[in-house]
Every structure is written in structure tokens, then in C-alpha cells.
Short mmCIF file of C-alpha atoms and ligand atoms in Angstrom, two decimals:
data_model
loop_
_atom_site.label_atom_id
_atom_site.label_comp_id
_atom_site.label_asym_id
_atom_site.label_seq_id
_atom_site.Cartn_x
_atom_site.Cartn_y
_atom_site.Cartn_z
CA UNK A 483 63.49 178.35 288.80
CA UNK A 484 62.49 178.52 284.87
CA UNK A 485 62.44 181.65 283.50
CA UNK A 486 59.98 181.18 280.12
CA UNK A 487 59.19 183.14 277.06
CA UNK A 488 56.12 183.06 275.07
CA UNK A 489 56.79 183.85 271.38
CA UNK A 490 53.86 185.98 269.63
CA UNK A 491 52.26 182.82 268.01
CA UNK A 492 51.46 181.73 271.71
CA UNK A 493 49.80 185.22 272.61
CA UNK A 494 48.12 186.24 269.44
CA UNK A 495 44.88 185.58 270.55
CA UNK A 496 42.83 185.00 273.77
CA UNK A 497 42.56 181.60 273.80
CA UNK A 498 46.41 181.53 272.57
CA UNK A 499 46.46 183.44 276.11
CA UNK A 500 44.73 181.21 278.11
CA UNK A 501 46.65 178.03 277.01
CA UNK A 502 50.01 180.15 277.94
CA UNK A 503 48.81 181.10 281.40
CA UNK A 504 47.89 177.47 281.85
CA UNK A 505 51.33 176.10 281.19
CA UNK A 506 52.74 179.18 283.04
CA UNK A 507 50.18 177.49 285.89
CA UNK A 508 51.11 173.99 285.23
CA UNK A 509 54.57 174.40 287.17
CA UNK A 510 55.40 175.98 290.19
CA UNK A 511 58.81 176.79 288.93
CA UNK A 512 57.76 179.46 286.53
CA UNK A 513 58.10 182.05 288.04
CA UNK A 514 59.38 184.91 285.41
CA UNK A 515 57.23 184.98 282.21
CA UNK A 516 58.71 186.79 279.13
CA UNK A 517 56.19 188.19 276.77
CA UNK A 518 56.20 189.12 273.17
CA UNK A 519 54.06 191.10 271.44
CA UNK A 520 50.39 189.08 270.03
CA UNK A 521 51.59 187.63 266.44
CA UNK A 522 49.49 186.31 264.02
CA UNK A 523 46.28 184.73 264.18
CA UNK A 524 46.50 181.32 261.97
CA UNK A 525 42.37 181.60 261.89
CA UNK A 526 42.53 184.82 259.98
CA UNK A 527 43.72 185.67 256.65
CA UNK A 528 46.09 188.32 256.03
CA UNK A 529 46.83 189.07 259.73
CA UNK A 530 49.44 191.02 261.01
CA UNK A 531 51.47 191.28 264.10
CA UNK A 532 50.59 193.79 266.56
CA UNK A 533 54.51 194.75 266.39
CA UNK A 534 53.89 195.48 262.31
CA UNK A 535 50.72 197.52 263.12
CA UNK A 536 52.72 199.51 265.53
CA UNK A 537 55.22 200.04 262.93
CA UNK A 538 52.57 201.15 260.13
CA UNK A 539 51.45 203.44 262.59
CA UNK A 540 54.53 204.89 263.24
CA UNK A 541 55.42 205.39 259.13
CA UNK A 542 52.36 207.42 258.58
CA UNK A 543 52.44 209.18 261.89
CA UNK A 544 56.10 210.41 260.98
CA UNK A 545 54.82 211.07 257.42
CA UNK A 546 52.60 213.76 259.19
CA UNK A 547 49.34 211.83 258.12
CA UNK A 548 46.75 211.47 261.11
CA UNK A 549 46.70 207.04 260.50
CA UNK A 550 43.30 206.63 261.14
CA UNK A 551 43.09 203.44 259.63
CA UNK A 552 46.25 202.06 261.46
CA UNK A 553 45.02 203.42 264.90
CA UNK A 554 41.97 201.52 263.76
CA UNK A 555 43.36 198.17 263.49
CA UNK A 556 45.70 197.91 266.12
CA UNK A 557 42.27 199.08 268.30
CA UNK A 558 40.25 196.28 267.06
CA UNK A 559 42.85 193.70 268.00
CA UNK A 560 43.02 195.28 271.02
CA UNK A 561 39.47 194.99 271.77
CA UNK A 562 39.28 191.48 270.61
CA UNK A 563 41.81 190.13 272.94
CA UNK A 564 40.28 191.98 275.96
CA UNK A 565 36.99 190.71 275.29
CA UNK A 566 38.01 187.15 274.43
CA UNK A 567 39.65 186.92 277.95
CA UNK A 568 36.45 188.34 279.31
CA UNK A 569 38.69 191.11 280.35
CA UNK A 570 37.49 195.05 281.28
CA UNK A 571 37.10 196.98 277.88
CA UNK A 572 38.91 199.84 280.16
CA UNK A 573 41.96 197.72 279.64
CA UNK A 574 41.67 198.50 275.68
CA UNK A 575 41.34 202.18 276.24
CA UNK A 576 44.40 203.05 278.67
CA UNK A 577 46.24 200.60 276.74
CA UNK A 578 45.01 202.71 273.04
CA UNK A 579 45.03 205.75 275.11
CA UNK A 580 48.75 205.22 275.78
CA UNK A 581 49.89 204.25 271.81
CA UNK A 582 47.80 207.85 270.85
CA UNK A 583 49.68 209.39 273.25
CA UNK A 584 53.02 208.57 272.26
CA UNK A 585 52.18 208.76 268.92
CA UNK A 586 51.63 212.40 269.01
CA UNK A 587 54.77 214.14 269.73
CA UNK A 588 56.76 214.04 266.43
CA UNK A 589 59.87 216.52 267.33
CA UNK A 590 61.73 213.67 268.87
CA UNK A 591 64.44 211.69 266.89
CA UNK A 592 62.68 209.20 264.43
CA UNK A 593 64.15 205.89 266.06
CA UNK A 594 63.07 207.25 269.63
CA UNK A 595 60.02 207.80 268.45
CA UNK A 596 59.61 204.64 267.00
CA UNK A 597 61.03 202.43 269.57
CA UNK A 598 58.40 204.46 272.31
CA UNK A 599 55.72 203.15 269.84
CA UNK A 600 56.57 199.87 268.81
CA UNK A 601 57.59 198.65 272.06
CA UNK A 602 54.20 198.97 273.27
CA UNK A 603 53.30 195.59 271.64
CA UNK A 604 55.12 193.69 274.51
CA UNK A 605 53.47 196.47 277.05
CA UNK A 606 50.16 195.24 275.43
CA UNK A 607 50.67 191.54 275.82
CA UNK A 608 52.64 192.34 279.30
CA UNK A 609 49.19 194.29 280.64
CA UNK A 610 46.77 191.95 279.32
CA UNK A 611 48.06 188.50 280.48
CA UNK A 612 48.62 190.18 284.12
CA UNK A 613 45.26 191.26 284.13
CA UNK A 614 43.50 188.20 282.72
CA UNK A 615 45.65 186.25 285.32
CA UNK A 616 44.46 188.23 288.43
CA UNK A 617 41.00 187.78 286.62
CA UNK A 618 41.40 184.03 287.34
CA UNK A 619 42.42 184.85 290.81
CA UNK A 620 46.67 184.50 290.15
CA UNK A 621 49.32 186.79 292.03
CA UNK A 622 50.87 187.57 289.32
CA UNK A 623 53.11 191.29 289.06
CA UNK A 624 53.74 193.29 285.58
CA UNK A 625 57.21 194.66 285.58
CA UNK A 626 57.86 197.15 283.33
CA UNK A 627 61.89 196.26 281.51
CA UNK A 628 62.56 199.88 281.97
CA UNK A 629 61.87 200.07 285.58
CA UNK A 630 63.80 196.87 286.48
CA UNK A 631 66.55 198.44 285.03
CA UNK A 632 67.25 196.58 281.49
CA UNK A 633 69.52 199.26 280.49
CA UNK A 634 70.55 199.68 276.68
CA UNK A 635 72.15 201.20 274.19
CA UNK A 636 72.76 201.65 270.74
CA UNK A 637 76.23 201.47 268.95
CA UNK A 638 77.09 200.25 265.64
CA UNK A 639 73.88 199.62 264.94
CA UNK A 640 73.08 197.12 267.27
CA UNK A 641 71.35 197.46 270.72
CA UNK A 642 73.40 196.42 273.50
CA UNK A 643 72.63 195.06 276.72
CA UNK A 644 74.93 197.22 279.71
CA UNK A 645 76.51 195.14 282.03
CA UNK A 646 74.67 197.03 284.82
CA UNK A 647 71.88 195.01 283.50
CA UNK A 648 72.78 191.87 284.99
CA UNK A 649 73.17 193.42 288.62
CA UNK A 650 70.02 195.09 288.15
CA UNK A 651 67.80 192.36 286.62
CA UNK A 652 69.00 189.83 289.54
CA UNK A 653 66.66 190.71 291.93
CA UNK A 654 63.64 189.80 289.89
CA UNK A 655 64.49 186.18 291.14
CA UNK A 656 63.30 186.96 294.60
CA UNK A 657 59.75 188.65 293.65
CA UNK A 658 57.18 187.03 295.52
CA UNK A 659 54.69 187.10 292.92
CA UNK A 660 54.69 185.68 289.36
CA UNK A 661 56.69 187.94 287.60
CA UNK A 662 55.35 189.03 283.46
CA UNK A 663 57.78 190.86 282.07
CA UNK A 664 57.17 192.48 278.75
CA UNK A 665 60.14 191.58 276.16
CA UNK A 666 62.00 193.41 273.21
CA UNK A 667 62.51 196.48 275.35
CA UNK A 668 64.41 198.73 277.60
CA UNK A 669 66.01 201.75 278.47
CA UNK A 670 68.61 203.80 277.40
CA UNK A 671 70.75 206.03 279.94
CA UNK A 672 69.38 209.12 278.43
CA UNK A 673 65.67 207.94 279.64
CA UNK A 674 64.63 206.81 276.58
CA UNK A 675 62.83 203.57 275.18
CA UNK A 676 64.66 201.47 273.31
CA UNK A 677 64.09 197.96 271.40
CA UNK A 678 66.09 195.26 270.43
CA UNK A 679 66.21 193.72 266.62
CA UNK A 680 63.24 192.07 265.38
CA UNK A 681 62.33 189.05 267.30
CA UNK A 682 64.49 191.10 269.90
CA UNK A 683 62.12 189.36 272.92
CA UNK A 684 64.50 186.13 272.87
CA UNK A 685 67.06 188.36 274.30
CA UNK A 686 65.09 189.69 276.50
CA UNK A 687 64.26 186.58 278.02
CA UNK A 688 67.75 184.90 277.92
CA UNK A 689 69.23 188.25 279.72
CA UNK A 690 66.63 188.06 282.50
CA UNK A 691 67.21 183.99 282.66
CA UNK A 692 71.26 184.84 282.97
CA UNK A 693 70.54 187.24 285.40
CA UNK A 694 68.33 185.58 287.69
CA UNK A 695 70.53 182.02 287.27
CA UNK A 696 67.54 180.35 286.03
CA UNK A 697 68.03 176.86 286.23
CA UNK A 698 66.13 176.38 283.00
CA UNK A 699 65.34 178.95 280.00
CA UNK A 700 62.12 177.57 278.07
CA UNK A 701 61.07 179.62 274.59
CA UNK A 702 57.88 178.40 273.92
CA UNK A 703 56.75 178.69 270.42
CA UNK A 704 54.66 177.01 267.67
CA UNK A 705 56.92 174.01 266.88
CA UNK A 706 57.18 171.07 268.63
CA UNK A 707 60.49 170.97 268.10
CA UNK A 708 63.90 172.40 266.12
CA UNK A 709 64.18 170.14 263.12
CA UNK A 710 67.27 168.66 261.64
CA UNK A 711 66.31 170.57 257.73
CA UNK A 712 63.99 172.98 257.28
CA UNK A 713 60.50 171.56 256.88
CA UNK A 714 60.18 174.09 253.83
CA UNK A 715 63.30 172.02 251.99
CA UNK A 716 62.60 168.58 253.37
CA UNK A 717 59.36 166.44 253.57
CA UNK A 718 58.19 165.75 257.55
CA UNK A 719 62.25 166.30 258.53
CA UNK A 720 63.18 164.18 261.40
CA UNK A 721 62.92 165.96 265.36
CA UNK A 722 65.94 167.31 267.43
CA UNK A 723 65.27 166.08 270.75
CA UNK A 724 68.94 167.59 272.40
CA UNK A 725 71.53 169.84 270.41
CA UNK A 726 74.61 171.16 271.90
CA UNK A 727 75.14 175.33 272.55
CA UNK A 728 78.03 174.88 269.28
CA UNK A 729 76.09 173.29 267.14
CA UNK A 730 73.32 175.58 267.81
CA UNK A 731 75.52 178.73 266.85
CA UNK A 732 76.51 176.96 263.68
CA UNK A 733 72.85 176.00 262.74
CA UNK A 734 71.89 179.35 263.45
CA UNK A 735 74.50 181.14 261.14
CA UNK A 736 73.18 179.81 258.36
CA UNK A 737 69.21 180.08 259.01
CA UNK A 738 67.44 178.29 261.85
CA UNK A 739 66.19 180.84 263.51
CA UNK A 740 63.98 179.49 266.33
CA UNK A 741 65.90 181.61 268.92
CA UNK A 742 67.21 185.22 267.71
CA UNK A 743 71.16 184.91 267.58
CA UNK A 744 71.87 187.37 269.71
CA UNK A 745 69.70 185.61 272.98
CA UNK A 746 72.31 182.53 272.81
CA UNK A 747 75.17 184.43 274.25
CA UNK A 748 73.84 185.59 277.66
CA UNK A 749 72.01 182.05 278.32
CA UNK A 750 75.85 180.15 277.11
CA UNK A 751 77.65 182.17 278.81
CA UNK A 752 76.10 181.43 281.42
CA UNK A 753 75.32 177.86 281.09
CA UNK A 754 71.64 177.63 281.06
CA UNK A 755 69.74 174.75 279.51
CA UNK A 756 67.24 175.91 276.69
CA UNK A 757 63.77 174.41 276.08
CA UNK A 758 62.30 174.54 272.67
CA UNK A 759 58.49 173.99 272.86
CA UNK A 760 55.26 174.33 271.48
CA UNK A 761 52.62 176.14 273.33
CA UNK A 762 49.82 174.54 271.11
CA UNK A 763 51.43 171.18 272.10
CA UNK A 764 52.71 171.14 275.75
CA UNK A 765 52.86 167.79 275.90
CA UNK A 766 55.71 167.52 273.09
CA UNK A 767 59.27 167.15 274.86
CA UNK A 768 60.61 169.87 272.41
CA UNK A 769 64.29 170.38 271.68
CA UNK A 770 66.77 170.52 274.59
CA UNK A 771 69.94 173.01 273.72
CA UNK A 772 72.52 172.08 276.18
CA UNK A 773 75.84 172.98 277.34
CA UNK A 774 77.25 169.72 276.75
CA UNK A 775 75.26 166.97 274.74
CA UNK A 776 74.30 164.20 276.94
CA UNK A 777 74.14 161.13 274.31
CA UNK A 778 74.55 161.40 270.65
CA UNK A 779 72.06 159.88 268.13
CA UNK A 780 73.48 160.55 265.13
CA UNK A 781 76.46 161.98 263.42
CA UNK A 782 74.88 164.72 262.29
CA UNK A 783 72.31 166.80 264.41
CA UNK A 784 71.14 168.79 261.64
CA UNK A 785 71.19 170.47 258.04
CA UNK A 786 71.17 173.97 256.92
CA UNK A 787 70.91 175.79 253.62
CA UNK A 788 70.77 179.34 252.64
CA UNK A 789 70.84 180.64 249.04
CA UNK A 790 72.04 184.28 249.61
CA UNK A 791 76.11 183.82 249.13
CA UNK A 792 78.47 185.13 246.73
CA UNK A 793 82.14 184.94 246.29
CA UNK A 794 85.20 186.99 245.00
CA UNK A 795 87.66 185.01 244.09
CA UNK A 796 91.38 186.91 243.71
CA UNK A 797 94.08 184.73 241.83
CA UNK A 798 98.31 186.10 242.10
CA UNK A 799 101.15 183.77 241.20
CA UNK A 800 102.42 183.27 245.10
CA UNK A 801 99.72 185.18 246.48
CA UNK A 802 100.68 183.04 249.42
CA UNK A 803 104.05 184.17 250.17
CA UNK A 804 102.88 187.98 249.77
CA UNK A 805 103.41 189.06 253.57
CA UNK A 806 100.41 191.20 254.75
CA UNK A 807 98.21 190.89 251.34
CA UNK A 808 95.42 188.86 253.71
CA UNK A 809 94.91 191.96 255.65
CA UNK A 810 95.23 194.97 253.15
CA UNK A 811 92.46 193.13 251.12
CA UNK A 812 90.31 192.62 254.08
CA UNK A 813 90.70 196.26 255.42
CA UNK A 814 89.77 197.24 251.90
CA UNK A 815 86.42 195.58 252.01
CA UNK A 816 86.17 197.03 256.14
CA UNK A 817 86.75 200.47 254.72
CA UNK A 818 83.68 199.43 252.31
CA UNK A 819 81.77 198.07 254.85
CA UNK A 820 80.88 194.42 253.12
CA UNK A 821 80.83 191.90 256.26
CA UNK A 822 82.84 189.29 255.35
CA UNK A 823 81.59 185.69 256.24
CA UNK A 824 84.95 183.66 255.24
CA UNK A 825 88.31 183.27 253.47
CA UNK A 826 89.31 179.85 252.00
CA UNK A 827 92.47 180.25 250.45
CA UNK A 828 94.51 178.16 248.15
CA UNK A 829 98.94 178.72 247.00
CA UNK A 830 97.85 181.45 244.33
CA UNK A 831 94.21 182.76 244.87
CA UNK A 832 91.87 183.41 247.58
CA UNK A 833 87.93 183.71 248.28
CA UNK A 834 86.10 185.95 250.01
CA UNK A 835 82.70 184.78 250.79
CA UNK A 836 79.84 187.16 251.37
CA UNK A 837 76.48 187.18 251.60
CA UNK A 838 74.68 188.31 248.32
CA UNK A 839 72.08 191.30 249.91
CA UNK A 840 75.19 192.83 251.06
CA UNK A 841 77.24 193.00 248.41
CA UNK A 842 75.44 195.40 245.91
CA UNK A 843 76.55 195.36 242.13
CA UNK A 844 77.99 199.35 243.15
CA UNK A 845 80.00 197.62 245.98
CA UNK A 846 81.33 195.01 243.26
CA UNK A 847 82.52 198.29 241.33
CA UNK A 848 84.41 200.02 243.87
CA UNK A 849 85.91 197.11 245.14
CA UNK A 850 87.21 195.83 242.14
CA UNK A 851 88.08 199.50 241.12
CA UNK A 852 90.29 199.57 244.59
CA UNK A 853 91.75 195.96 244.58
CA UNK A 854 93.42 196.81 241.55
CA UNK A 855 94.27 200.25 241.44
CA UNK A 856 95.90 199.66 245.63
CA UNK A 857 97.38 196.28 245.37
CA UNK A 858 97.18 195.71 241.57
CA UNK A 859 94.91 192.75 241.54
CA UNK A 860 94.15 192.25 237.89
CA UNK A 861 92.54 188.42 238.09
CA UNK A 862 88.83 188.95 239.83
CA UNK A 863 86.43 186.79 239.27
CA UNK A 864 82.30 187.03 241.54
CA UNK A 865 80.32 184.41 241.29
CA UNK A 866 76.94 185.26 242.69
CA UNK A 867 74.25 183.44 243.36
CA UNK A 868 75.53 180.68 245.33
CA UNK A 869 74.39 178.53 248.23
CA UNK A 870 75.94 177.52 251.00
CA UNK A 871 74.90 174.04 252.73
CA UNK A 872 76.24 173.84 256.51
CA UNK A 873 75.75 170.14 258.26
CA UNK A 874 76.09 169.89 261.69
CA UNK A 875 76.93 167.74 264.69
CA UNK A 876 79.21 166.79 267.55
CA UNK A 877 79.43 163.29 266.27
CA UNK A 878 81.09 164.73 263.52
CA UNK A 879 84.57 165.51 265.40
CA UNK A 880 85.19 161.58 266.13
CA UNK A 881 84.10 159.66 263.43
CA UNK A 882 85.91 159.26 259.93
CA UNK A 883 84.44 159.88 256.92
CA UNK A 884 81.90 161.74 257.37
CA UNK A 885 82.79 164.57 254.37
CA UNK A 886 83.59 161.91 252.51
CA UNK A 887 80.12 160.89 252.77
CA UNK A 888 78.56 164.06 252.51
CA UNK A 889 80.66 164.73 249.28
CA UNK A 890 79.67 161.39 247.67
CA UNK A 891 76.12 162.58 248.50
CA UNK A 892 76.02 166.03 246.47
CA UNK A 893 78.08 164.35 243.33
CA UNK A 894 75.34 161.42 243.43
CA UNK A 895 73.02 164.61 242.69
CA UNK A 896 75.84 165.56 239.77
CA UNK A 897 76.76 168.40 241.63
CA UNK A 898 79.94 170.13 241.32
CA UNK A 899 81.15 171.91 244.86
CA UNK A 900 82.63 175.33 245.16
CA UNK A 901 83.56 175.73 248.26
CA UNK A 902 84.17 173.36 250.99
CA UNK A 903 85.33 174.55 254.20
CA UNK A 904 85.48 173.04 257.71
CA UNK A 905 86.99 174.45 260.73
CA UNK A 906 89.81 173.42 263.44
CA UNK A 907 86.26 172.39 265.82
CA UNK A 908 84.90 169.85 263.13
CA UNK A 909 81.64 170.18 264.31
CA UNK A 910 80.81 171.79 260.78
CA UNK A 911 81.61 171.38 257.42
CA UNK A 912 80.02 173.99 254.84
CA UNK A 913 79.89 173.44 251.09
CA UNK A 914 79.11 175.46 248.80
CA UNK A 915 77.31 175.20 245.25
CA UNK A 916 75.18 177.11 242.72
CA UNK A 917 71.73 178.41 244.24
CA UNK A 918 69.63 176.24 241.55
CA UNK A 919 71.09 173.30 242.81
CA UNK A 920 70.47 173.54 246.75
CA UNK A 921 67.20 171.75 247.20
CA UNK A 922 68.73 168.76 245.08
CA UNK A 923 71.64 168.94 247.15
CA UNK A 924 69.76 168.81 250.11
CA UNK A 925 67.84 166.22 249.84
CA UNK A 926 70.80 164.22 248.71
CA UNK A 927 72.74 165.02 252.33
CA UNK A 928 69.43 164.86 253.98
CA UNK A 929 68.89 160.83 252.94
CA UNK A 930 72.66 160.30 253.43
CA UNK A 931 72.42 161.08 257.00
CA UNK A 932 69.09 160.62 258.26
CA UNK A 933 68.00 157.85 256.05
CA UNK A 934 64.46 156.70 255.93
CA UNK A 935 63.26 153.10 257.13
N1 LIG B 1982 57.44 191.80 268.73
C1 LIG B 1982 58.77 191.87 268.22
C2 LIG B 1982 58.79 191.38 266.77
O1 LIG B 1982 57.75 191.04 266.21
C3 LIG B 1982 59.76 191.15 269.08
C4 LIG B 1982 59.43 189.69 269.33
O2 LIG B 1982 58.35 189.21 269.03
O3 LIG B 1982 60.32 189.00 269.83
O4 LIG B 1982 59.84 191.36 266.18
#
């Protein structure tokens, strides 16, 4: 049984519709069918996703303003879907009737009432590719997240999935029918609605695969495949056609974000092969994410970069031998609530490596302020503005060299490296340079490892 998810780029329209249904169609084994909310029409300019028009609406709703205009737009999308899938303009009205509804009662809590609204994208898509399915004569069954018991909740600032979940969810696997299940949503134990993070429908559809012990999990999107650099770095970047869970996680750290982070755990966990692929192109194999790689291609799967880093660096004479000094400087930056991402550490000085949103110039001042007035660090040094460049691959464990070659790569650019760090695992190695010179460094790595004929 394949449990699939259609992004919003494969439901933003109704003929973006109609090619989903017919790969929903096209195999017998479908039988759950995650939906997001419509995204973004490439035909038209300046186009929003219905989940951003719910959220405008919400802003000026809360703002006590009557948001005409937004209720405006987010109707004539509506209306444009129903009638390009020849659809009942009824459908439009209970479905606008609904989002004025629960846009009216502004007592509530501000995130319950914006989770009630915004969620109602995925309702929207849920409703209207049920209906234009039984309009092509389909069995086909909308089950609302809430009702099937996706139970939630929100700590830390996170929304968590309750284990109950997983009991509850299993029985969708045994529906008769075809099974469209709206994504990005669910319930809390109080009775209220309640969404993931942005993108949140990915989880949705990996805890429903987990739950129902899909055989396969397939996210289909606009991409034919994941790519081993980011096509916005590197020219026409050679295809993944099978990546491993790890490397995955690692790839996904540091920016590819075709599946949201938090959907990996739930489909690992529970061993569930991924399918990457592109609704526009359903002929494309896509990129398998697998458990265990079957064959390896190359030593390195793929490249990352992100430009957001920073790092305090903290020099002592025998900082080393200083029993405990590790963990009274990180608690200091937990009590401050900077996330840290890593700590290379050398015989007199240490680095803490964070990412550069997080770490506010104020944050900077009261750290420094408390590293030295608590444990009388004098010798800090930040260096902002750095990038860190992540490659990736199993091949990577068994084969010598392979820093070596990476390293040889970035000083052929005349780059000088930070940071380099690579873990027990050696499926990664990260290193880490000035911002400015990332897309040199790139490219250099990227024609060391996948070289061009
Ligand atoms: N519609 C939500 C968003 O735009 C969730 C999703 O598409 O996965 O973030």
C-alpha cells in the first residue's frame, strides 16, 4: 500500500488537480492521499498560496479590520478551482462560508484562532479533490485529521505528534474507499485545531504512512528529483536517483528541504522507503530515500551550502584540562537560549558554532558580558558571516582521501577554511569559510566530485 502526498505546487490549480488524481488513478496501491493546501500558480504573476491568504486574513481579522480584500482573494481562488474542475459553485460557498465563519469569533487565543483558519487550506484542497473525484465517478472518502484522531500538541514551541496517534491513525489502512486526507493539521486534547510548522503536510503524510505500515511513502512535488547542489548554486546539478535515510538528515541540516525535517523521523523509524517525484513529470523515476542504500554511484551523494553561520571562538591556556568548563559555557548560552549547532575544540580554545539569525548582536553582548564576568573568559573572538559547506555520502566512510580531496578543492579556489569538522559516522564532513566565498567554493567541490564529461 503507498500512502502519497501531493505538495501545493501539484494542487494549485485545476488542471494541477486533475494530473494528481490521475497518478492517484494510475495505481491501485494508492490508497491514502495526503493533501496540501493549493500553492502557487507558475502561470500567474505574483501569486500566493492559499495557506498565505489564510494567514493575511487572519492578521487583519485579529487587527479588528473587516479584510474585505483578503476574503476577496482567497474567494476568487476558490471559485477558480471549482469551476476549472467543472465542479458545483456550492462547493465554493460552504467551503468560504466555513473560513467567514471561523474568522469571526476573535475572543479565542490568537494561535487557536489562527491555526482554525489557516488549516482550512488543506480542508479546501481535501474537499475539492474528493468532490472532483466522485465527479469522475471515483469512491473516494474525505477524512477529516481531527476526526481520525491525529492528536497534537504544542510544547516548546513545536507541535508534537501523541503517540495515541499511531494507534489511532492505523485503521485508515483498512478503509474501503480511497482515502484524501487533508495535511498540516490536527487536534489538540483540549478540542482544538492545531497545525504543524510551515510545510507541516510532510509530516502529516509520513505519520499516516508510519501508521498504516505503508509499504511505500511517495511526496510528489515539482522536481523530478533531489539534486546533488542546489540548482540555484550549480548549473543543471547532476540527479539523485537513491540516497540513504543518514545522508538525507545530514543534507537536510544544512538546506535541502524537499521533505520538512521533522516528516523523516516517523517514516525512519519506521523503515519506509520515500519517493521523491514530480507530479508535472510522472514519468521521471525521482529520488529513492532508503533505509539502506542499495548500490553506490559515487562517493559523494550530494553538496550543501548555507551562508547563515557564525562562530565564538573562546581561547584559555589549558582550556582542555579545565574539568566541567565544556558544560558551564554551554548552559550559559541554554540559559540564553542560542541553539547551538557544534563545538570543535582544540588544547587551548574552543568554537561554538551558531547560526547567524539566532544569534542577535544583544545576544553577543550578554554573552560575552556573562562568559567573562562567570568563568572569566577574557579572549572572545565572533566571526560572523560565515558559511558552512556540508558534502555528503555513504561512500565516504570506506574510501581514503576523500577530505583530502575536498580540501585540495576549496584551496584550488584560494580559499582559506575555518572550520572543518567530521563526525565518528564519516558520512559528512562540514567546512567552513567566509560567506563571500561559498559559491566559489562550491563549485570547486562540486567539479571535484561530480566532474563533467
Ligand atoms: N500549506 C502549508 C504551508 O504552505 C503546509 C504545507 O503545504 O505542507 O506551509
Amino acid at each position: 500500500m503507498i500512502v502519497c502526498k501531493f505538495g501545493g505546487s501539484s494542487l494549485a490549480s485545476g488542471a494541477q488537480i486533475r494530473k494528481a488524481c490521475s497518478i492517484i488513478l494510475d495505481n491501485a496501491e494508492r490508497r491514502i492521499v495526503v493533501v496540501s493546501a493549493p500553492g502557487i500558480r507558475t502561470n500567474v504573476p505574483g501569486d500566493k498560496k492559499m495557506t498565505d491568504l489564510l494567514i493575511d486574513l487572519t492578521n487583519v481579522r485579529w487587527a479588528g479590520l473587516e479584510g474585505n480584500m483578503e476574503l476577496l482573494a482567497i474567494s476568487d481562488r476558490l471559485f477558480s478551482l471549482v469551476s476549472e474542475l467543472d465542479l458545483h459553485p456550492s462547493i465554493a460557498d460552504q467551503l468560504l462560508a466555513e473560513i467567514a465563519r471561523r474568522s469571526e469569533d476573535t475572543t479565542v487565543h490568537h494561535k487557536i484562532y489562527r491555526d482554525g483558519i489557516v488549516s482550512l487550506g488543506e480542508a479546501i484542497s481535501g474537499r475539492v479533490v474528493t468532490e472532483y473525484l466522485h465527479s469522475i465517478g471515483v469512491k473516494a472518502k474525505l477524512v477529516d485529521p481531527r476526526d481520525a484522531g491525529l492528536v497534537l500538541s504544542f510544547y516548546s514551541g513545536l507541535t508534537q505528534i501523541l503517540p495515541e496517534s499511531y494507534d489511532n491513525l492505523s485503521t485508515l489502512a483498512s478503509e474501503e474507499e480511497l482515502v484524501i486526507f487533508p495535511g498540516f493539521y490536527g487536534l489538540t486534547e483540549e478540542g482544538n485545531t492545531i497545525t504543524f510548522s510551515r510545510g507541516g503536510s510532510d509530516i502529516s503524510g509520513a505519520v499516516v504512512a508510519a501508521a498504516t505500515e505503508a509499504d511505500l511513502y511517495e511526496n510528489w512535488t515539482d522536481q523530478d528529483h533531489v539534486y546533488a547542489a542546489n540548482p540555484n548554486y550549480i548549473n543543471d546539478p547532476e540527479p539523485i536517483k537513491e540516497i540513504s535515510y543518514s545522508e538525507m538528515r545530514e543534507l537536510a541540516y544544512i538546506g535541502f528541504s524537499i521533505i520538512h525535517p521533522e516528516a523523516l523521523e516517523p517514516l525512519f523509524s519506521h523503515r519506509i522507503p520515500i519517493r521523491i517525484a514530480n507530479t508535472d513529470n510522472p514519468s521521471a523515476k525521482g529520488t529513492m530515500v532508503l533505509a539502506e542504500r542499495t548500490h553506490l554511484d559515487n562517493v559523494v551523494t550530494g553538496i550543501a551550502a548555507n551562508d547563515d553561520f557564525c562562530t565564538i571562538n573562546i581561547r584559555r591556556v589549558l582550556l582542555n584540562q579545565e574539568r566541567g568548563i565544556l558544560l558551564r559555557i554551554l548552559t550559559i548560552f541554554n540559559e540564553l537560549d542560542i541553539n547551538v549547532e557544534h563545538v570543535p575544540s582544540g588544547i587551548d580554545s574552543l568554537s561554538v558554532i551558531v547560526r547567524g539569525t539566532e544569534f542577535t548582536l544583544e545576544d553577543e553582548l550578554v554573552l560575552r558580558d556573562r562568559l567573562q564576568l562567570e568563568l572569566g573568559m577574557n579572549d572572545i573572538e565572533v566571526t560572523r558571516n560565515l558559511a558552512v559547506i556540508m558534502i555528503v555520502g555513504e561512500g565516504m566512510r570506506d574510501t581514503v582521501g576523500v577530505i583530502a580531496r575536498a580540501a585540495a578543492a576549496i584551496a584550488r579556489e584560494n580559499i582559506s577554511i575555518e572550520v572543518i569538522m567530521s563526525d565518528y559516522h564519516e558520512i559528512s564532513c562540514i567546512f567552513m569559510m567566509s560567506k563571500y566565498e561559498m559559491n566559489r567554493a562550491m563549485h570547486g567541490l562540486y567539479n571535484e566530485f561530480f566532474p563533467r564529461s
